[in-house]
PDB file of C-alpha atoms in Angstrom:
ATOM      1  CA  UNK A   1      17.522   5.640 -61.618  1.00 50.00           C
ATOM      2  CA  UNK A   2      20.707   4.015 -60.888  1.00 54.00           C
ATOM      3  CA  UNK A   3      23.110   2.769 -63.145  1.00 55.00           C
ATOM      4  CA  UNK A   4      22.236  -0.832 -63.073  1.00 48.00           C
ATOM      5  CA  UNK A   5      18.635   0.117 -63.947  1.00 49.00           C
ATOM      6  CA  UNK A   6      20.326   2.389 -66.887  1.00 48.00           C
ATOM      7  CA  UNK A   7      21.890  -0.874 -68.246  1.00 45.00           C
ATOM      8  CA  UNK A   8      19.325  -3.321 -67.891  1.00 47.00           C
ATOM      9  CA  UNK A   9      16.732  -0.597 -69.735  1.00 48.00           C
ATOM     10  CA  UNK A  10      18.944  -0.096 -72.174  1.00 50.00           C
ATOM     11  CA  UNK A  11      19.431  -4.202 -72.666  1.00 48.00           C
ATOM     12  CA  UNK A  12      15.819  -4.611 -72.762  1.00 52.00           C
ATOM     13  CA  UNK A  13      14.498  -2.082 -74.729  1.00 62.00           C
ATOM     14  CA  UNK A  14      12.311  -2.889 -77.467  1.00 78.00           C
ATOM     15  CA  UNK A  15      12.665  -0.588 -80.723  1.00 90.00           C
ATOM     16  CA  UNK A  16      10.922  -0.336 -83.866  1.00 95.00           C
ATOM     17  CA  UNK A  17      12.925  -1.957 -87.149  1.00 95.00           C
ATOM     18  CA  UNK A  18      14.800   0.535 -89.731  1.00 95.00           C
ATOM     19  CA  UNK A  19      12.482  -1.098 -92.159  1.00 97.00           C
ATOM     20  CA  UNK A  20       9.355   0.376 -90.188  1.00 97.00           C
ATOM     21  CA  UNK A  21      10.380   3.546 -89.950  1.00 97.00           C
ATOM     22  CA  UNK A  22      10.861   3.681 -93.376  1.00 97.00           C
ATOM     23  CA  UNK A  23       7.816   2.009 -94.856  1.00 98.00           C
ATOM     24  CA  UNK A  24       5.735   4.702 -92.121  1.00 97.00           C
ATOM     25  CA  UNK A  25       7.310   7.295 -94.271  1.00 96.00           C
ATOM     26  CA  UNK A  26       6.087   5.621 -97.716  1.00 96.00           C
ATOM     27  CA  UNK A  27       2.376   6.138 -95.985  1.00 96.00           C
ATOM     28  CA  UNK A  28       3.405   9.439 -95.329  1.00 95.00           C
ATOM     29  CA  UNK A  29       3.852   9.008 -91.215  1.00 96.00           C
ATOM     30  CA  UNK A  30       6.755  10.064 -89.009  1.00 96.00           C
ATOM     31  CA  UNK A  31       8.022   8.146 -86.252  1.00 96.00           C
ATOM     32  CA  UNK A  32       9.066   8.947 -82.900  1.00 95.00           C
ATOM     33  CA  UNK A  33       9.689   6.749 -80.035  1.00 95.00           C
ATOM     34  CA  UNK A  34       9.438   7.659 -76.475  1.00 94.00           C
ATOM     35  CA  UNK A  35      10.738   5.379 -73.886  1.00 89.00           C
ATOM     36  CA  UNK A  36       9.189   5.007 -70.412  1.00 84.00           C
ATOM     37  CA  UNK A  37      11.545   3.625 -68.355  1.00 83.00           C
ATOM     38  CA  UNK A  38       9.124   3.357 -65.618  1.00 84.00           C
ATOM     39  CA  UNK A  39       7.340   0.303 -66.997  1.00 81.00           C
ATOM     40  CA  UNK A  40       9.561  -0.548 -69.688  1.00 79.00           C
ATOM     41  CA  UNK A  41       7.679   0.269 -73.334  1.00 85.00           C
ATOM     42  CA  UNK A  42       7.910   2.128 -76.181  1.00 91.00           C
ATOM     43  CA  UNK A  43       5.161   5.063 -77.161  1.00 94.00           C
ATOM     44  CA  UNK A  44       5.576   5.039 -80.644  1.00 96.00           C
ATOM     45  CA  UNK A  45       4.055   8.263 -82.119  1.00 95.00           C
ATOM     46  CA  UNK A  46       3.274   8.605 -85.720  1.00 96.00           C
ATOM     47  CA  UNK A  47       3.020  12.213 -87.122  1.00 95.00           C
ATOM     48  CA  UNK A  48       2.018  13.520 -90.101  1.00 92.00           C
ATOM     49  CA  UNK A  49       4.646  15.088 -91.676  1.00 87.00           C
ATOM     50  CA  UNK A  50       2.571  18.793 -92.694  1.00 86.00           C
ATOM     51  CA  UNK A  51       1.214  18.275 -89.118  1.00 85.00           C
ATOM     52  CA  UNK A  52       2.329  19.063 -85.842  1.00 82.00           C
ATOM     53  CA  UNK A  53       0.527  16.483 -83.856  1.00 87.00           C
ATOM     54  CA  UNK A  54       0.687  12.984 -84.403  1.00 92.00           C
ATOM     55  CA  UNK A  55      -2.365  11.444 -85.118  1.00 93.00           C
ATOM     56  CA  UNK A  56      -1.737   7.971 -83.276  1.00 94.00           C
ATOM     57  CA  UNK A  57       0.492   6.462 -80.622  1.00 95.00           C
ATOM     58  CA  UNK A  58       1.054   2.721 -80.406  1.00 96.00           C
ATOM     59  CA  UNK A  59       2.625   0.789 -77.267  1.00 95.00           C
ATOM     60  CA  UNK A  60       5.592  -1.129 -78.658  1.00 94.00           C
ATOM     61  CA  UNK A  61       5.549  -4.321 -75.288  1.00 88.00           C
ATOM     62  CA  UNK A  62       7.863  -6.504 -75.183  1.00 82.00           C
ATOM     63  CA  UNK A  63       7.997  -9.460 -77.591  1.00 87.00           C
ATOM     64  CA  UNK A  64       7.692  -6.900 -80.028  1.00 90.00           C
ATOM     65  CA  UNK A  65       4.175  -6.777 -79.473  1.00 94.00           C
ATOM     66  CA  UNK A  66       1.748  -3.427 -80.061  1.00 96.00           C
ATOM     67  CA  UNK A  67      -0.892  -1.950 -78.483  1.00 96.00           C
ATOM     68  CA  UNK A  68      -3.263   0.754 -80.228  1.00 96.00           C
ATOM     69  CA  UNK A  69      -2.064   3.652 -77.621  1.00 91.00           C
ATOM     70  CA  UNK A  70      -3.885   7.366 -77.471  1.00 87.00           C
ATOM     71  CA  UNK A  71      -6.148   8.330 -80.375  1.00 86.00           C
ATOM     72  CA  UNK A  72      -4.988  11.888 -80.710  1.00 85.00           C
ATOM     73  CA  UNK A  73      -6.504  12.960 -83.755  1.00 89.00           C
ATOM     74  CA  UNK A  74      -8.449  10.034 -85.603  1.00 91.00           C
ATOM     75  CA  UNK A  75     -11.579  10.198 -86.976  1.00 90.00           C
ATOM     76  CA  UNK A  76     -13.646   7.777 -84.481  1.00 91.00           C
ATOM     77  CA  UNK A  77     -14.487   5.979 -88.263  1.00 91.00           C
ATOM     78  CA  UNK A  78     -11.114   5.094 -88.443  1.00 93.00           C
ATOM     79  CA  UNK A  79     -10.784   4.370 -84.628  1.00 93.00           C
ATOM     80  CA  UNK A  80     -13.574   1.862 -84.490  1.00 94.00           C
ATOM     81  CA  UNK A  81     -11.810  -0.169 -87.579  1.00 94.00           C
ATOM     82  CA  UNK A  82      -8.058  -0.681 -85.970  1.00 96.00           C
ATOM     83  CA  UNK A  83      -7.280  -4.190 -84.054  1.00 96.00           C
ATOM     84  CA  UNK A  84      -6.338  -3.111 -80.358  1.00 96.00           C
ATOM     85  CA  UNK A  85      -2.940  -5.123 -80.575  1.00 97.00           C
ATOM     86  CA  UNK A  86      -0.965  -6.214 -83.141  1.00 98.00           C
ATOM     87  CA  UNK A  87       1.415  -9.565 -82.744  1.00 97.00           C
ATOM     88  CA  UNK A  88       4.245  -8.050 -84.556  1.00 96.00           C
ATOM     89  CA  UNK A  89       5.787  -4.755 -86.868  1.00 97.00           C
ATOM     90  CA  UNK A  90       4.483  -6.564 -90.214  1.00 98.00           C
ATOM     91  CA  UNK A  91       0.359  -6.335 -88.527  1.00 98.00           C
ATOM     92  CA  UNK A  92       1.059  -2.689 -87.284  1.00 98.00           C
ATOM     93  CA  UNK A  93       2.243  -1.807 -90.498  1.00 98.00           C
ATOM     94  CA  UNK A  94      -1.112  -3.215 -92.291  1.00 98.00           C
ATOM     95  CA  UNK A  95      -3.127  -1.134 -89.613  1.00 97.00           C
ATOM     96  CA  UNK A  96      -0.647   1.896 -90.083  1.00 97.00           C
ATOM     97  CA  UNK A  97      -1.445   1.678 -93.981  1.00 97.00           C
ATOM     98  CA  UNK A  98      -4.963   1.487 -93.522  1.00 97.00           C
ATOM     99  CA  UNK A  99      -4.869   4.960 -91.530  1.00 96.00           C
ATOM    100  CA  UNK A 100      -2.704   6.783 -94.035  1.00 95.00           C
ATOM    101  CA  UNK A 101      -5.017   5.185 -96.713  1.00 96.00           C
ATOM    102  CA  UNK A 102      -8.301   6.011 -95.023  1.00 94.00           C
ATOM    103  CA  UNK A 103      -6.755   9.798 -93.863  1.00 92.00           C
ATOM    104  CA  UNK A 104      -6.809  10.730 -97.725  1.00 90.00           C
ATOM    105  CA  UNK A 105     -10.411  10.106 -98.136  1.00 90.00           C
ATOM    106  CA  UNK A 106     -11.420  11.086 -95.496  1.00 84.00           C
ATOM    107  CA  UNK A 107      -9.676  14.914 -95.973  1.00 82.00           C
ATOM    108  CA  UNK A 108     -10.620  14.616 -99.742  1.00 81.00           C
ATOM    109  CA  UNK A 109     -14.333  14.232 -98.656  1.00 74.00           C
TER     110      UNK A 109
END
């Protein structure tokens, strides 16, 4: 990767908000972000802070748009339940609560 392609990435990059990161720690999620430069998008990982693997990944596209990514460790009840894109941080936030939400029952059961 040249440097031209280093500027323009970094130009274009989408990120999530301050905001999101913290209202994913209210619910009790950690964020990380993982750029691919190869096609331009954000993996967003979200990882339970007394785990070591993150449960979900999202696709942060451009427009601030986001794609349900990998289900790493989800109960496929949960799964089944979560829209497969989300138009903006305030609708990945709503699924992202209903995870956290549906995490504690489902580990209290």
């Amino acid at each position: 990767m040249g440097i031209r392609d280093l500027v323009v990435a970094a130009f274009c990059q989408q990120s999530v908000s301050t905001d999101f990161i913290m209202k994913c720690k209210e619910f009790g999620l950690n964020v990380t972000e993982v750029f691919d430069s190869s096609t331009g998008t954000n993996t967003v990982l979200f990882t339970r802070p007394e785990h070591m693997m993150p449960v979900v990944s999202f696709t942060l596209m451009a427009g601030g748009l986001f794609r349900l990514g990998n289900n790493i460790c989800l109960p496929p009840s949960i799964v089944q339940e979560l829209p497969r894109r989300m138009d903006d941080e305030e609708e990945a936030l709503l699924a992202l609560e209903y995870i956290s939400t549906e995490l504690r029952e489902w580990e209290a059961v």
